[in-house]
Coordinates of C-alpha atoms in Angstrom, one line a residue:
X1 CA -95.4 -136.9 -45.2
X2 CA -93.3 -133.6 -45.6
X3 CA -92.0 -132.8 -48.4
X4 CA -88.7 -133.1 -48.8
X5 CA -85.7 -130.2 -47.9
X6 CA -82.8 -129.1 -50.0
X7 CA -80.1 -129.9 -47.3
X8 CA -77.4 -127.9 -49.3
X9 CA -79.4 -124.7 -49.2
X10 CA -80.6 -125.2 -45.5
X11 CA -76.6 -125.4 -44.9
X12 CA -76.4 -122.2 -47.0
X13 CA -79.0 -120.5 -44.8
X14 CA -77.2 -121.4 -41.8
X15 CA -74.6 -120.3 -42.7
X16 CA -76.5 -116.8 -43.2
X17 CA -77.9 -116.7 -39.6
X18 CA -74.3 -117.2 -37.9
X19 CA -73.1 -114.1 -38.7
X20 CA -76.5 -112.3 -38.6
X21 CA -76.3 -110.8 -35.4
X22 CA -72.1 -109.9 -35.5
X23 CA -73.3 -106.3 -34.8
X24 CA -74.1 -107.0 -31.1
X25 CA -70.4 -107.0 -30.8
X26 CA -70.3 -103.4 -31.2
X27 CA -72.9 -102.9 -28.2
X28 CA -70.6 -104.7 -26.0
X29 CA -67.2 -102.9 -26.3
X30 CA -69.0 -99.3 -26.9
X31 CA -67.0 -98.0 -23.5
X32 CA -63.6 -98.4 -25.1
X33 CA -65.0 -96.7 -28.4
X34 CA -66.2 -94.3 -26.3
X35 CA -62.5 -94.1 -24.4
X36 CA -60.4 -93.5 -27.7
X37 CA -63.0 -90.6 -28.9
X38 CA -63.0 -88.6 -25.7
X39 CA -63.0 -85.5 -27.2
X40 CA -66.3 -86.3 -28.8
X41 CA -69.6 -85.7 -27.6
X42 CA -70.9 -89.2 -26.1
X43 CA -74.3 -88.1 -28.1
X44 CA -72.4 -87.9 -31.5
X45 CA -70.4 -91.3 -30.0
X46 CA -73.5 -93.2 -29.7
X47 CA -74.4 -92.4 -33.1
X48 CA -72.3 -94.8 -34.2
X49 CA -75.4 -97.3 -33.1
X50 CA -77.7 -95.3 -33.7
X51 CA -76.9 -94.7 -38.0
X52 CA -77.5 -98.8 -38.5
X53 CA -80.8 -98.7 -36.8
X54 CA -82.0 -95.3 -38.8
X55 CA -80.8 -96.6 -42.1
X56 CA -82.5 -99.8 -41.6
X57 CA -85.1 -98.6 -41.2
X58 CA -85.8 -97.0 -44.7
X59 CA -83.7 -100.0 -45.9
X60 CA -86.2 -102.9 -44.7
X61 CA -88.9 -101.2 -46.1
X62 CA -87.9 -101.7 -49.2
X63 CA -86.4 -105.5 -49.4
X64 CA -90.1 -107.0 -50.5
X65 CA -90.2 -104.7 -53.3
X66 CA -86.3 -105.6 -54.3
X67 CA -87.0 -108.7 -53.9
X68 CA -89.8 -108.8 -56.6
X69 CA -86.5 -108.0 -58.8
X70 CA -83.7 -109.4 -57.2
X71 CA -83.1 -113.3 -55.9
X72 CA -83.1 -113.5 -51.8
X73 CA -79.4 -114.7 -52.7
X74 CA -78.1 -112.2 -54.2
X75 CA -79.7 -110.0 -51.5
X76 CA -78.1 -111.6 -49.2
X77 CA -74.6 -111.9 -50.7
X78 CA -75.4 -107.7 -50.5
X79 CA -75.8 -108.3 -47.2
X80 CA -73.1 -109.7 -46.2
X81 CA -71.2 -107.5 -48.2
X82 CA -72.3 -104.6 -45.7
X83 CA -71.7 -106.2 -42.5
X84 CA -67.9 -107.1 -44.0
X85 CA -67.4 -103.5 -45.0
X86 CA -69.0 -102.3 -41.9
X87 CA -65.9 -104.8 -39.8
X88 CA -62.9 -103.6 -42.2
X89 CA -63.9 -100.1 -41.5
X90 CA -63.8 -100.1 -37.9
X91 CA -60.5 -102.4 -38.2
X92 CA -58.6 -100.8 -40.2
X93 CA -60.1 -96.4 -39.2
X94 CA -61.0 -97.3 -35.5
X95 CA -59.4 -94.7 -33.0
X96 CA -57.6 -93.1 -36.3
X97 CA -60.0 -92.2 -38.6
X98 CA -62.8 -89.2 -37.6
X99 CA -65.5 -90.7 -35.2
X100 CA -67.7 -89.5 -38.5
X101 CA -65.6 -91.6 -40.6
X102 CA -67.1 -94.7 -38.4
X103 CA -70.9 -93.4 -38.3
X104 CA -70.6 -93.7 -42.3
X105 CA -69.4 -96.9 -42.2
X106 CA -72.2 -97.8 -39.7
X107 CA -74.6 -97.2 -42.0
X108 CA -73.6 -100.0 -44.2
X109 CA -74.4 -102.2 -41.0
X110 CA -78.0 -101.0 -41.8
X111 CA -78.6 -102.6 -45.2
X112 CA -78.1 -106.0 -43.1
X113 CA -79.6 -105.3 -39.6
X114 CA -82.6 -104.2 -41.9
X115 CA -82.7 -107.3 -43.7
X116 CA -82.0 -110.2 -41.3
X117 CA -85.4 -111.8 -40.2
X118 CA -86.9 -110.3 -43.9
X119 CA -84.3 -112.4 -45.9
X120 CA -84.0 -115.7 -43.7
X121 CA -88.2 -115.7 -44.0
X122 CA -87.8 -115.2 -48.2
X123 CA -84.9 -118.2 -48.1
X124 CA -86.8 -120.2 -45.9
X125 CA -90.3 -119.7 -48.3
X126 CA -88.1 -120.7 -51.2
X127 CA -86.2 -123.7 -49.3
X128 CA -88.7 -125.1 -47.2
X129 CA -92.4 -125.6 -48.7
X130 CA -94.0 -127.9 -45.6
X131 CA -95.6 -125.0 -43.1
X132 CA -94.5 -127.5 -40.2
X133 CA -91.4 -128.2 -41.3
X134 CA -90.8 -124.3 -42.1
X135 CA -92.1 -123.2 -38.3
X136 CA -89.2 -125.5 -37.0
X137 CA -86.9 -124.5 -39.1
X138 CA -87.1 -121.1 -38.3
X139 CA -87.1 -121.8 -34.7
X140 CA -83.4 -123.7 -35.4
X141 CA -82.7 -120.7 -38.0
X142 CA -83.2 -118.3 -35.1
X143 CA -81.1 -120.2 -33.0
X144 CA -78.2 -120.3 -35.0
X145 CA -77.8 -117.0 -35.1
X146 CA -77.8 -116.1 -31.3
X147 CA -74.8 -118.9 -31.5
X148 CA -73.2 -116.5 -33.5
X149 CA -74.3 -113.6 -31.9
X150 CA -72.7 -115.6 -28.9
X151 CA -69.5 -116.1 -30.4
X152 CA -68.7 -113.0 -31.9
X153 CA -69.6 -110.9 -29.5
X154 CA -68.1 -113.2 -26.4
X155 CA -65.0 -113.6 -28.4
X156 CA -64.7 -110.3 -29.5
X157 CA -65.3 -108.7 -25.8
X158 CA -62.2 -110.3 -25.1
X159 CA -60.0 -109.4 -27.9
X160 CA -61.6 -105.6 -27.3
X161 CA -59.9 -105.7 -23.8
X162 CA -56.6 -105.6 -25.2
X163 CA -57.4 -103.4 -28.1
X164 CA -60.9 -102.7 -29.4
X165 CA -60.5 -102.7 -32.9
X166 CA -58.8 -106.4 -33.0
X167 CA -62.3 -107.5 -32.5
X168 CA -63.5 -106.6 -36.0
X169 CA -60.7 -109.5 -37.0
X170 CA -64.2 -111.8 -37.2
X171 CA -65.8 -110.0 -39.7
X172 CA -63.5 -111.5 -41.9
X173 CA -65.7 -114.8 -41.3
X174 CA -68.1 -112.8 -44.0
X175 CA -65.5 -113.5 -46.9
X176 CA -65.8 -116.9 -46.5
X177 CA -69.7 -116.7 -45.7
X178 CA -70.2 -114.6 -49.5
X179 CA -68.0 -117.9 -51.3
X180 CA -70.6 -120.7 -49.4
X181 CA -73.4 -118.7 -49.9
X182 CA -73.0 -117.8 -53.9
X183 CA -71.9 -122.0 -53.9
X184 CA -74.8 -123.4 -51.5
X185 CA -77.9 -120.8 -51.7
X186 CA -80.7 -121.8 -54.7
X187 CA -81.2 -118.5 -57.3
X188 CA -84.7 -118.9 -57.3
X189 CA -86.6 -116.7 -59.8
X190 CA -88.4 -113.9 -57.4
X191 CA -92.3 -114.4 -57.5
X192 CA -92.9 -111.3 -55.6
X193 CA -94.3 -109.4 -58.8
X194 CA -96.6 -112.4 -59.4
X195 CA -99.8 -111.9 -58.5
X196 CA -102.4 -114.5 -56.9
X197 CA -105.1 -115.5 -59.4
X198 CA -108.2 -117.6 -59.3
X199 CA -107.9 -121.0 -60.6
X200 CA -109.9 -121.6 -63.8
X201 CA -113.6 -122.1 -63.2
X202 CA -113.4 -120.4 -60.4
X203 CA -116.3 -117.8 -59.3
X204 CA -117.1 -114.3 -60.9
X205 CA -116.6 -112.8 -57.9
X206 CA -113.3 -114.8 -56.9
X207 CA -111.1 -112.3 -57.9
X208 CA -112.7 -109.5 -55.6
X209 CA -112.7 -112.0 -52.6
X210 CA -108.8 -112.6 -52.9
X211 CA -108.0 -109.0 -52.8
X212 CA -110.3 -108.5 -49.9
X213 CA -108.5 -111.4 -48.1
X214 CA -105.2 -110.4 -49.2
X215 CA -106.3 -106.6 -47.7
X216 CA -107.2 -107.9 -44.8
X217 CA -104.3 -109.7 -44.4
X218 CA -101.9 -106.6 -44.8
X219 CA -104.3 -105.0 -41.9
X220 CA -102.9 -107.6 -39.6
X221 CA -99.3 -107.2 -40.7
X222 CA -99.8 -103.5 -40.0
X223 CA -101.1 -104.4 -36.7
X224 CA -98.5 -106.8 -35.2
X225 CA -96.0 -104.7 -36.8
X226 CA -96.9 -101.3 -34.7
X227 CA -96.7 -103.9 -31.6
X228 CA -93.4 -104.9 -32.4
X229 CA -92.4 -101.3 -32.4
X230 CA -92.9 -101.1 -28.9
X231 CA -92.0 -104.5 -27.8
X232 CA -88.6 -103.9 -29.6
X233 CA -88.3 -100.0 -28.8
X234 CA -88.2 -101.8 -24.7
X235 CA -86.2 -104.6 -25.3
X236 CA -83.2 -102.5 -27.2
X237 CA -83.2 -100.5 -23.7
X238 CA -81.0 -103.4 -22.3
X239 CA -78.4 -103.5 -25.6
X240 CA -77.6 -99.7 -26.0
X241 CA -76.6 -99.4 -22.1
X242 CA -75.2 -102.8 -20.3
X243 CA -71.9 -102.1 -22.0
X244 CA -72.0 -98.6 -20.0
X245 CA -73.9 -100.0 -17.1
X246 CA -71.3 -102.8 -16.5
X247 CA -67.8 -100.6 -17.3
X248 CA -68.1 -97.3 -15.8
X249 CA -72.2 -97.0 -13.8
X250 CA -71.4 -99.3 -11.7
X251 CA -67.6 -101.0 -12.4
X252 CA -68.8 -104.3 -12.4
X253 CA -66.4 -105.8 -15.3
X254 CA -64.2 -104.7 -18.3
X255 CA -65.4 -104.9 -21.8
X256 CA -65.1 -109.0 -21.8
X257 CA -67.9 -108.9 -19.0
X258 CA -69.7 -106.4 -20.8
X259 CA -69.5 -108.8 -24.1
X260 CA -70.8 -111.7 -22.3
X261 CA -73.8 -109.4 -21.0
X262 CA -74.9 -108.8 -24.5
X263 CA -74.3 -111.9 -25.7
X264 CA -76.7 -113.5 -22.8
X265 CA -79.0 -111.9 -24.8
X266 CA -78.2 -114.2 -27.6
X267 CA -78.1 -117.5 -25.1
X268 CA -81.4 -116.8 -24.7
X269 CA -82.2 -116.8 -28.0
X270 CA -80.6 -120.1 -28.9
X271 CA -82.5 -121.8 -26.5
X272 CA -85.8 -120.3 -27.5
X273 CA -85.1 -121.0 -30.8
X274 CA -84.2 -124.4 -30.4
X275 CA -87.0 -125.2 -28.1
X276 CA -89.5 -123.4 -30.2
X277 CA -91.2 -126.3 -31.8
X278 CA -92.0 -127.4 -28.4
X279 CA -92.9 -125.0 -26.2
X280 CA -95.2 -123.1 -28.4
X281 CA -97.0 -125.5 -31.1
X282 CA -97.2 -127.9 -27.5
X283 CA -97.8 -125.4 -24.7
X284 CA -97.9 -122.3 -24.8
X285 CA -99.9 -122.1 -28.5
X286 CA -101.6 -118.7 -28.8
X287 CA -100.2 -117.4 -25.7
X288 CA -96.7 -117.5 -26.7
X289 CA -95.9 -113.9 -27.7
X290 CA -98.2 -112.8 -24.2
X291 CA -95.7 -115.0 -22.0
X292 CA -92.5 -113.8 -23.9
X293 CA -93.8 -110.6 -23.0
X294 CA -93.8 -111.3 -19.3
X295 CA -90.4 -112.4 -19.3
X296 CA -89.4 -109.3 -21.4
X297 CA -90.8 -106.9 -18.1
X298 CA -88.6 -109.5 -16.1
X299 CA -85.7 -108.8 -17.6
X300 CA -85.9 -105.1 -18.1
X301 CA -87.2 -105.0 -14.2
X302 CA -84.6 -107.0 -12.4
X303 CA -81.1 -104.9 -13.3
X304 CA -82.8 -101.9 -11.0
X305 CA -82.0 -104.1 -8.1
X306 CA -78.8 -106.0 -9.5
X307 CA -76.5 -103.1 -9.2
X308 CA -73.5 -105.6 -7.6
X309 CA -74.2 -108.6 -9.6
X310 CA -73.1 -109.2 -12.7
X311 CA -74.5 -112.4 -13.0
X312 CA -77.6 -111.0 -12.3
X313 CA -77.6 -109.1 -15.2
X314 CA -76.5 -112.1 -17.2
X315 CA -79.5 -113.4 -16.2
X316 CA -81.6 -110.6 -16.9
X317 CA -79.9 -111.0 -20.5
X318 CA -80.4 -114.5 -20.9
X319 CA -84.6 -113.6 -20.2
X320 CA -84.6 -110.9 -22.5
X321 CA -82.8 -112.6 -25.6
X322 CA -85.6 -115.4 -25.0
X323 CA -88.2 -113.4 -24.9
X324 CA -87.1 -112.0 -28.3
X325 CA -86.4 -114.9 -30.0
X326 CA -89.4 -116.8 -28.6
X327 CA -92.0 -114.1 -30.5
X328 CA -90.0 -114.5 -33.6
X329 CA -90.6 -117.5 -35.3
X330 CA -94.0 -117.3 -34.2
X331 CA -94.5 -114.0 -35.9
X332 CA -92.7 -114.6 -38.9
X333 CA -95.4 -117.9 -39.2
X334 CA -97.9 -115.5 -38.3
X335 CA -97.0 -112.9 -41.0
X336 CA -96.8 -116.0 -43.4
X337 CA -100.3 -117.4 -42.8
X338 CA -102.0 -113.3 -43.4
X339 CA -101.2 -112.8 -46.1
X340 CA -100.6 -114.4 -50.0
X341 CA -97.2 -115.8 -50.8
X342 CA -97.0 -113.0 -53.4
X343 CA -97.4 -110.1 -50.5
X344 CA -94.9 -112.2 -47.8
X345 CA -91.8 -110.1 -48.9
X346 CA -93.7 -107.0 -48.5
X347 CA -95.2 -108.0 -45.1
X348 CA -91.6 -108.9 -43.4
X349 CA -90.5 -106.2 -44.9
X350 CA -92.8 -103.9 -43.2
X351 CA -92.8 -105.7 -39.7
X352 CA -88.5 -105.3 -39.8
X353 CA -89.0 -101.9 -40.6
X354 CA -91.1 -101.4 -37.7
X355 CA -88.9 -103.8 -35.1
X356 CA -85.9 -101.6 -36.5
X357 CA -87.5 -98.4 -35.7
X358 CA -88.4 -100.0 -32.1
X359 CA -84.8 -99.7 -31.7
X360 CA -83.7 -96.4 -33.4
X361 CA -86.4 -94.9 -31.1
X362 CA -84.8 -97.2 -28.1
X363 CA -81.6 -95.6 -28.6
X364 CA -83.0 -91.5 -28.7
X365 CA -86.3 -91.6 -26.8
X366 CA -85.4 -93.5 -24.2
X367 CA -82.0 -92.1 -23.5
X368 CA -83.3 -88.7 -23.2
X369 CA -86.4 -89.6 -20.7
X370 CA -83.9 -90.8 -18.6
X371 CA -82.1 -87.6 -18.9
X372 CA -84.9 -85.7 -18.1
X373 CA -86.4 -87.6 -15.5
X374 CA -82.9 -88.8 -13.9
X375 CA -80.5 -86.2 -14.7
X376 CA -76.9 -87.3 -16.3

């Protein structure tokens, strides 16, 4: 039988992930940013998504090593702390303030986007001790927050129609989300800085053969970290343009169709998530990150001949946010099983540093190969 879960902290973690992804928002209503700083370069503009990504990440690199230090509670109470700045900024400066005044302030967005899968893995080590249990509760964890993603960004698409910085109203869900999480989240004593030794009795050469394991284990981090890079530098493609795709490209919507588009991403993330238990330990098994890279092509391929359809690129949304959250889980299991619990901190913290700089790169590279191969 499985050991047993703390309910209470599982409800703490949850509440975590529903505000995780509140920064898609910002993707989705980037036109009427872009509208009320006209005078501004639309280069400087989209810097305000950019900053986030570049500060997180040098952040995420570093959240294994803090966390050797520092509880994964009170990192994420820091977290959340971030992201709430991050909304009051925009709410309070947006459209008044210097555009430079909101690139600052979207650089506290970065200590959270930097953090998100590397803390909900470090709760969900401390919370949930049964491997089995602990790959299905990720999938769920996952799940929850592209519901929020969902929500926040559908919700605030709409509010953005009327006036843009109305939307950041929902960040003030994080004041609440600090109060539950300080109440509901377990301090538990970081282990990080504890090494793995062999048991008593063990073999001379013991020692030696855990390091070399624990080495090789790092290798592999290394290596599905670099291929999260790309996978993530592709994906972000679809994020950092269906806002300007669907609003002025092509005039397919307003900002509230433009919100939905994103959050389609996250829709299909909650199914993934939800249904990861099944689809991947049952059917899919080894070929699970393979096929959610298929459906990741799909989704990036289709909106070249959807240029009438919004639904269609709903669709193509719904594929990629799947894709995305279908490797997730999977890899954060993976990461789990390389290397020693000791080293698990630094691992996810190396593969978020990498998915984050998948999307920095998403945002500059790509942008300017389309310039250069497509003109403005």
């Amino acid at each position: 039988m499985g050991k047993k879960v703390n309910v209470k902290a599982l409800i703490g973690i949850f509440v975590f992930c529903f505000g995780a992804m509140a920064s898609n928002m910002t993707m989705g209503i980037m036109a009427y940013i872009s509208q009320s700083y006209a005078d501004s370069p639309q280069a400087v503009i989209q810097t305000i998504l950019v900053t986030p990504s570049l500060v997180s990440v040098i952040y995420a690199l570093f959240v294994g090593k803090l966390n050797t230090k520092i509880p994964a509670k009170m990192l994420v109470i820091i977290h959340q702390i971030g992201i709430l700045a991050y909304g009051l900024i925009f709410l309070l400066l947006g459209g008044v303030a210097s555009i430079y005044v909101l690139i600052v302030g979207a650089g506290l967005l970065g200590f959270a986007q930097g953090s998100n899968y590397t803390l909900l893995g470090l709760l969900l080590a401390d919370v949930v001790k049964d491997e089995k249990q602990r790959a299905t509760w990720t999938g769920i964890c996952t799940s929850i927050m592209s519901v929020g993603g969902v929500v926040i960004t559908t919700v605030g698409g709409f509010i953005a129609v009327s006036r843009w910085q109305n939307a950041y109203l929902l960040f003030l869900y994080f004041i609440i989300a600090i109060v539950l999480e300080f109440i509901l989240l377990p301090n538990v004593k970081p282990e990080g800085s504890v090494q793995a030794k062999p048991e008593a009795g063990a073999a001379p050469g013991a020692e030696a053969a855990a390091a070399a394991q624990a080495k090789g284990g790092m290798g592999r981090v290394w290596a599905i970290s670099i291929h999260y890079l790309f996978f993530f530098m592709f994906l972000y493609v679809f994020g950092t343009n269906v806002s300007e795709f669907i609003i002025n490209t092509y005039k397919l919507g307003t900002s509230a169709e433009a919100g939905f588009a994103a959050s389609c991403v996250t829709i299909g993330g909650i199914f993934a998530g939800a249904l990861f238990g099944l689809y991947s330990t049952r059917f899919l098994k080894k070929f699970t990150v393979p096929f959610m890279m298929l459906l990741s092509v799909i989704g990036l391929g289709l909106p070249v001949f959807m240029t009438t359809s919004v639904v269609g690129i709903y669709f193509c949304g719904i594929l990629l946010g799947f894709a995305m959250n279908g490797c997730a889980p999977y890899i954060m299991e993976e990461l789990h099983n390389a290397v020693p619990a000791a080293q698990y901190g630094k691992a996810m913290s190396i593969y978020s540093a990498f998915m984050n700089a998948g999307m920095l790169i998403a945002i500059y590279v790509i942008t300017f190969l389309t310039q250069l191969v497509c003109g403005d």
